[in-house]
Amino acid sequence: MGENKLAGQFFDAAIGLLQRVRDEEAANIAAAGAAIADTVAAGGRLFAFGAGHSSLAAQDVVYRAGGLALMNLLAVPGVVGVDVMPATLGSALERVDGLAGAVLDSSPARAGDVLIVVSLSGRNALPVEMALNARALGLKVIGVTSVAYATETKSRHTSGTYLKDHCDIVLDSKIAVGDAELTAEGIEAPFAPASTVVTSALMQAAVAAAAGELAERGIEPPLLRSGNVDGGHEWNGRVMTEYADRIFYRR
């Protein structure tokens, strides 16, 4: 009985956050969609980056049914997921100065491209430096973060700044500091994080806005279809061939 109640409370919390970002971030989501559409239309490329669990939302828009074929994952070795051993190393690497610059310099990203940087706290060296360096290279940066962390925590970047300070567009996930929606008697730590749900929704909303923006301009959005429906493989093969010079997750 208690378990069911807590599960329901988590859904309520997640739905509440989704409604908030839908209403309060509508203008920023539209701006992100327009920026992505501008880049697609101009022949540019799209990249998404996130570290730790923030990488889940970045990966969610790369090479998937219903997604833009041009979205590429900008991967930093050791920080993409919990597959690195020990997992705590991934957290430590987020605080290493110079890592983002090295990855960007050896990546195909160039001026005019879009980079979406996902970081819940936005306080670690890696996402801050990634956004800072990307803008210096002439990329347009969309940050997906919880702005609350900038007022309630201390930056870990040498500049004392946060991800939100180095973005052309910021999508605020509204997640409370600590990323845990529930507390309960007999449970010592807060639990049930909603950042992945909300951040992934923000990413998909921005992609949806971009697709609509492209269609309004008379440009067919380069979307992928499911390989599990008839004709899906053929469709995807055509799209990937047409945009091969802007897709980097296949050789």
CSV table of C-alpha atoms in Angstrom, one decimal:
chain,number,residue,atom,x,y,z
A,1,MET,CA,0.0,0.0,0.0
A,2,GLY,CA,2.7,2.5,1.0
A,3,GLU,CA,4.8,1.6,-2.1
A,4,ASN,CA,1.8,2.3,-4.3
A,5,LYS,CA,1.3,5.7,-2.6
A,6,LEU,CA,4.9,6.7,-3.1
A,7,ALA,CA,4.8,5.6,-6.8
A,8,GLY,CA,1.8,7.8,-7.3
A,9,GLN,CA,3.5,10.7,-5.6
A,10,PHE,CA,6.4,10.4,-7.9
A,11,PHE,CA,4.2,10.5,-11.0
A,12,ASP,CA,2.4,13.5,-9.5
A,13,ALA,CA,5.8,15.3,-9.0
A,14,ALA,CA,7.0,14.4,-12.5
A,15,ILE,CA,3.8,15.6,-14.1
A,16,GLY,CA,3.9,18.8,-12.1
A,17,LEU,CA,7.4,19.5,-13.3
A,18,LEU,CA,6.5,18.7,-16.9
A,19,GLN,CA,3.6,21.1,-16.8
A,20,ARG,CA,5.9,23.8,-15.4
A,21,VAL,CA,8.5,23.4,-18.1
A,22,ARG,CA,5.8,23.2,-20.8
A,23,ASP,CA,4.3,26.6,-19.6
A,24,GLU,CA,7.3,28.5,-18.3
A,25,GLU,CA,9.9,27.4,-20.9
A,26,ALA,CA,7.7,27.6,-24.0
A,27,ALA,CA,9.5,30.7,-25.4
A,28,ASN,CA,12.9,29.1,-24.8
A,29,ILE,CA,11.9,25.8,-26.3
A,30,ALA,CA,10.6,27.7,-29.4
A,31,ALA,CA,13.9,29.5,-29.6
A,32,ALA,CA,15.9,26.3,-29.3
A,33,GLY,CA,13.7,24.7,-32.1
A,34,ALA,CA,14.4,27.7,-34.3
A,35,ALA,CA,18.1,27.6,-33.7
A,36,ILE,CA,18.2,23.9,-34.6
A,37,ALA,CA,16.1,24.5,-37.7
A,38,ASP,CA,18.3,27.4,-38.8
A,39,THR,CA,21.4,25.1,-38.5
A,40,VAL,CA,19.8,22.3,-40.4
A,41,ALA,CA,18.6,24.6,-43.2
A,42,ALA,CA,22.1,26.3,-43.4
A,43,GLY,CA,23.9,22.9,-43.9
A,44,GLY,CA,25.2,22.8,-40.3
A,45,ARG,CA,25.5,19.9,-37.9
A,46,LEU,CA,23.9,19.2,-34.6
A,47,PHE,CA,25.7,17.8,-31.5
A,48,ALA,CA,24.4,16.9,-28.0
A,49,PHE,CA,26.6,16.4,-24.9
A,50,GLY,CA,25.9,15.3,-21.3
A,51,ALA,CA,27.9,13.7,-18.6
A,52,GLY,CA,26.8,11.0,-16.1
A,53,HIS,CA,23.0,10.7,-16.0
A,54,SER,CA,22.7,13.9,-18.0
A,55,SER,CA,24.1,11.9,-20.9
A,56,LEU,CA,20.9,9.9,-21.0
A,57,ALA,CA,18.9,12.9,-22.3
A,58,ALA,CA,21.7,13.6,-24.8
A,59,GLN,CA,21.7,10.0,-26.1
A,60,ASP,CA,17.9,10.1,-26.2
A,61,VAL,CA,17.9,12.4,-29.3
A,62,VAL,CA,20.6,10.6,-31.2
A,63,TYR,CA,20.0,7.9,-33.8
A,64,ARG,CA,16.4,7.1,-32.9
A,65,ALA,CA,13.0,6.6,-34.5
A,66,GLY,CA,11.2,10.0,-34.7
A,67,GLY,CA,14.5,11.9,-34.2
A,68,LEU,CA,16.6,14.1,-36.4
A,69,ALA,CA,19.2,12.0,-38.3
A,70,LEU,CA,21.6,14.9,-38.0
A,71,MET,CA,21.9,14.9,-34.2
A,72,ASN,CA,25.2,13.5,-33.1
A,73,LEU,CA,26.5,12.6,-29.6
A,74,LEU,CA,29.6,14.5,-28.6
A,75,ALA,CA,31.1,11.8,-26.3
A,76,VAL,CA,33.7,12.4,-23.7
A,77,PRO,CA,35.5,9.2,-22.8
A,78,GLY,CA,34.7,8.0,-19.3
A,79,VAL,CA,31.7,10.3,-18.6
A,80,VAL,CA,29.0,9.1,-20.9
A,81,GLY,CA,27.5,6.5,-18.5
A,82,VAL,CA,28.0,4.3,-15.6
A,83,ASP,CA,29.9,1.7,-17.6
A,84,VAL,CA,33.2,3.2,-16.6
A,85,MET,CA,34.8,1.4,-13.6
A,86,PRO,CA,34.7,2.6,-10.9
A,87,ALA,CA,31.6,4.6,-11.6
A,88,THR,CA,32.9,7.4,-9.3
A,89,LEU,CA,35.7,8.1,-11.9
A,90,GLY,CA,33.0,9.5,-14.2
A,91,SER,CA,32.0,12.0,-11.6
A,92,ALA,CA,35.7,12.9,-11.0
A,93,LEU,CA,36.3,13.5,-14.7
A,94,GLU,CA,33.5,16.1,-14.8
A,95,ARG,CA,35.8,18.3,-12.6
A,96,VAL,CA,38.9,18.0,-14.8
A,97,ASP,CA,40.0,21.2,-16.4
A,98,GLY,CA,40.9,21.0,-20.1
A,99,LEU,CA,39.0,17.8,-20.9
A,100,ALA,CA,36.2,19.5,-22.8
A,101,GLY,CA,38.6,21.6,-24.9
A,102,ALA,CA,40.6,18.5,-25.9
A,103,VAL,CA,37.4,16.8,-27.0
A,104,LEU,CA,36.0,19.8,-28.9
A,105,ASP,CA,39.3,20.4,-30.7
A,106,SER,CA,39.4,16.8,-32.0
A,107,SER,CA,35.7,16.7,-32.8
A,108,PRO,CA,34.1,17.6,-36.2
A,109,ALA,CA,32.2,20.5,-34.6
A,110,ARG,CA,32.8,23.8,-36.3
A,111,ALA,CA,31.4,27.4,-36.5
A,112,GLY,CA,27.7,27.5,-37.3
A,113,ASP,CA,26.9,24.2,-35.7
A,114,VAL,CA,24.6,23.7,-32.7
A,115,LEU,CA,25.8,22.1,-29.5
A,116,ILE,CA,23.2,21.1,-26.8
A,117,VAL,CA,25.0,20.8,-23.4
A,118,VAL,CA,23.0,18.9,-20.8
A,119,SER,CA,24.0,19.3,-17.2
A,120,LEU,CA,21.6,19.2,-14.3
A,121,SER,CA,23.7,21.3,-11.9
A,122,GLY,CA,25.7,23.1,-14.5
A,123,ARG,CA,28.4,23.7,-11.9
A,124,ASN,CA,31.2,21.2,-13.0
A,125,ALA,CA,34.2,22.2,-15.1
A,126,LEU,CA,33.3,19.9,-18.0
A,127,PRO,CA,29.9,21.3,-19.1
A,128,VAL,CA,31.0,24.9,-18.3
A,129,GLU,CA,34.2,24.6,-20.3
A,130,MET,CA,32.3,22.7,-23.1
A,131,ALA,CA,29.9,25.6,-23.5
A,132,LEU,CA,32.6,28.3,-23.2
A,133,ASN,CA,34.9,26.7,-25.7
A,134,ALA,CA,32.1,25.8,-28.2
A,135,ARG,CA,31.0,29.5,-28.3
A,136,ALA,CA,34.6,30.6,-28.8
A,137,LEU,CA,34.6,28.2,-31.8
A,138,GLY,CA,31.5,29.9,-33.2
A,139,LEU,CA,28.9,27.3,-32.3
A,140,LYS,CA,25.5,28.1,-31.0
A,141,VAL,CA,25.0,26.6,-27.5
A,142,ILE,CA,21.7,25.5,-26.0
A,143,GLY,CA,22.0,24.6,-22.3
A,144,VAL,CA,19.6,22.3,-20.6
A,145,THR,CA,20.1,22.7,-16.8
A,146,SER,CA,18.5,23.5,-13.5
A,147,VAL,CA,19.0,27.2,-12.9
A,148,ALA,CA,18.3,26.7,-9.2
A,149,TYR,CA,21.8,25.2,-8.8
A,150,ALA,CA,23.4,28.5,-9.7
A,151,THR,CA,21.9,30.3,-6.7
A,152,GLU,CA,22.1,27.4,-4.2
A,153,THR,CA,25.5,25.8,-5.0
A,154,LYS,CA,29.1,26.9,-5.7
A,155,SER,CA,30.6,26.5,-9.1
A,156,ARG,CA,33.4,24.0,-9.6
A,157,HIS,CA,34.8,25.9,-12.6
A,158,THR,CA,37.8,28.2,-12.1
A,159,SER,CA,35.7,31.1,-13.4
A,160,GLY,CA,33.1,30.7,-10.8
A,161,THR,CA,30.4,30.6,-13.5
A,162,TYR,CA,27.8,28.0,-14.5
A,163,LEU,CA,26.6,26.4,-17.7
A,164,LYS,CA,23.7,28.9,-17.9
A,165,ASP,CA,26.2,31.7,-18.2
A,166,HIS,CA,27.7,30.5,-21.4
A,167,CYS,CA,24.6,29.6,-23.5
A,168,ASP,CA,22.8,31.4,-26.3
A,169,ILE,CA,19.6,29.7,-25.1
A,170,VAL,CA,18.9,28.1,-21.7
A,171,LEU,CA,16.2,25.5,-21.0
A,172,ASP,CA,15.5,25.4,-17.3
A,173,SER,CA,14.4,22.0,-16.1
A,174,LYS,CA,13.2,23.5,-12.7
A,175,ILE,CA,14.6,20.4,-10.9
A,176,ALA,CA,15.3,21.2,-7.2
A,177,VAL,CA,18.8,21.0,-5.9
A,178,GLY,CA,19.5,17.4,-4.9
A,179,ASP,CA,17.4,15.8,-7.6
A,180,ALA,CA,15.1,13.8,-5.5
A,181,GLU,CA,11.3,14.4,-5.4
A,182,LEU,CA,10.2,12.4,-2.4
A,183,THR,CA,10.8,12.0,1.3
A,184,ALA,CA,9.1,9.5,3.6
A,185,GLU,CA,9.2,8.5,7.2
A,186,GLY,CA,11.6,5.7,7.8
A,187,ILE,CA,13.7,6.6,4.8
A,188,GLU,CA,16.8,8.6,5.7
A,189,ALA,CA,17.7,10.1,2.2
A,190,PRO,CA,15.4,11.9,-0.2
A,191,PHE,CA,14.7,9.7,-3.3
A,192,ALA,CA,12.9,9.4,-6.7
A,193,PRO,CA,14.8,11.7,-9.1
A,194,ALA,CA,12.8,13.2,-12.0
A,195,SER,CA,15.6,15.0,-13.8
A,196,THR,CA,15.9,12.4,-16.6
A,197,VAL,CA,12.1,12.5,-17.3
A,198,VAL,CA,12.0,16.2,-17.4
A,199,THR,CA,15.3,16.8,-19.3
A,200,SER,CA,14.5,14.2,-21.9
A,201,ALA,CA,11.1,15.9,-22.4
A,202,LEU,CA,12.8,19.2,-22.9
A,203,MET,CA,15.1,17.7,-25.5
A,204,GLN,CA,12.3,16.0,-27.4
A,205,ALA,CA,10.2,19.2,-27.3
A,206,ALA,CA,13.1,21.2,-28.8
A,207,VAL,CA,13.4,18.6,-31.6
A,208,ALA,CA,9.7,18.7,-32.2
A,209,ALA,CA,9.8,22.5,-32.4
A,210,ALA,CA,12.6,22.2,-34.9
A,211,ALA,CA,10.7,19.8,-37.1
A,212,GLY,CA,7.7,22.1,-37.1
A,213,GLU,CA,9.9,25.1,-37.9
A,214,LEU,CA,11.5,23.3,-40.8
A,215,ALA,CA,8.2,22.2,-42.2
A,216,GLU,CA,6.9,25.8,-42.0
A,217,ARG,CA,9.8,26.8,-44.1
A,218,GLY,CA,9.1,24.2,-46.7
A,219,ILE,CA,12.0,22.0,-45.7
A,220,GLU,CA,11.5,18.3,-45.1
A,221,PRO,CA,12.9,17.5,-41.6
A,222,PRO,CA,15.6,14.8,-41.8
A,223,LEU,CA,13.8,12.4,-39.5
A,224,LEU,CA,14.5,8.7,-38.9
A,225,ARG,CA,11.8,6.1,-38.9
A,226,SER,CA,11.6,2.9,-36.8
A,227,GLY,CA,13.5,0.0,-38.2
A,228,ASN,CA,10.8,-2.2,-36.8
A,229,VAL,CA,8.1,-0.9,-39.2
A,230,ASP,CA,7.9,-1.9,-42.8
A,231,GLY,CA,9.9,0.4,-45.0
A,232,GLY,CA,11.8,1.8,-42.1
A,233,HIS,CA,15.3,0.6,-43.1
A,234,GLU,CA,14.8,1.8,-46.6
A,235,TRP,CA,13.7,5.2,-45.4
A,236,ASN,CA,16.6,5.6,-43.0
A,237,GLY,CA,19.1,4.4,-45.6
A,238,ARG,CA,17.9,7.2,-47.9
A,239,VAL,CA,18.1,9.9,-45.2
A,240,MET,CA,21.5,8.7,-44.0
A,241,THR,CA,22.9,8.7,-47.6
A,242,GLU,CA,21.5,12.2,-48.3
A,243,TYR,CA,23.0,13.7,-45.1
A,244,ALA,CA,26.1,11.5,-44.8
A,245,ASP,CA,28.5,14.4,-44.5
A,246,ARG,CA,26.6,15.6,-41.4
A,247,ILE,CA,26.2,12.3,-39.6
A,248,PHE,CA,29.1,11.1,-37.4
A,249,TYR,CA,27.8,8.1,-35.5
A,250,ARG,CA,28.3,5.9,-38.5
A,251,ARG,CA,31.4,5.4,-40.7
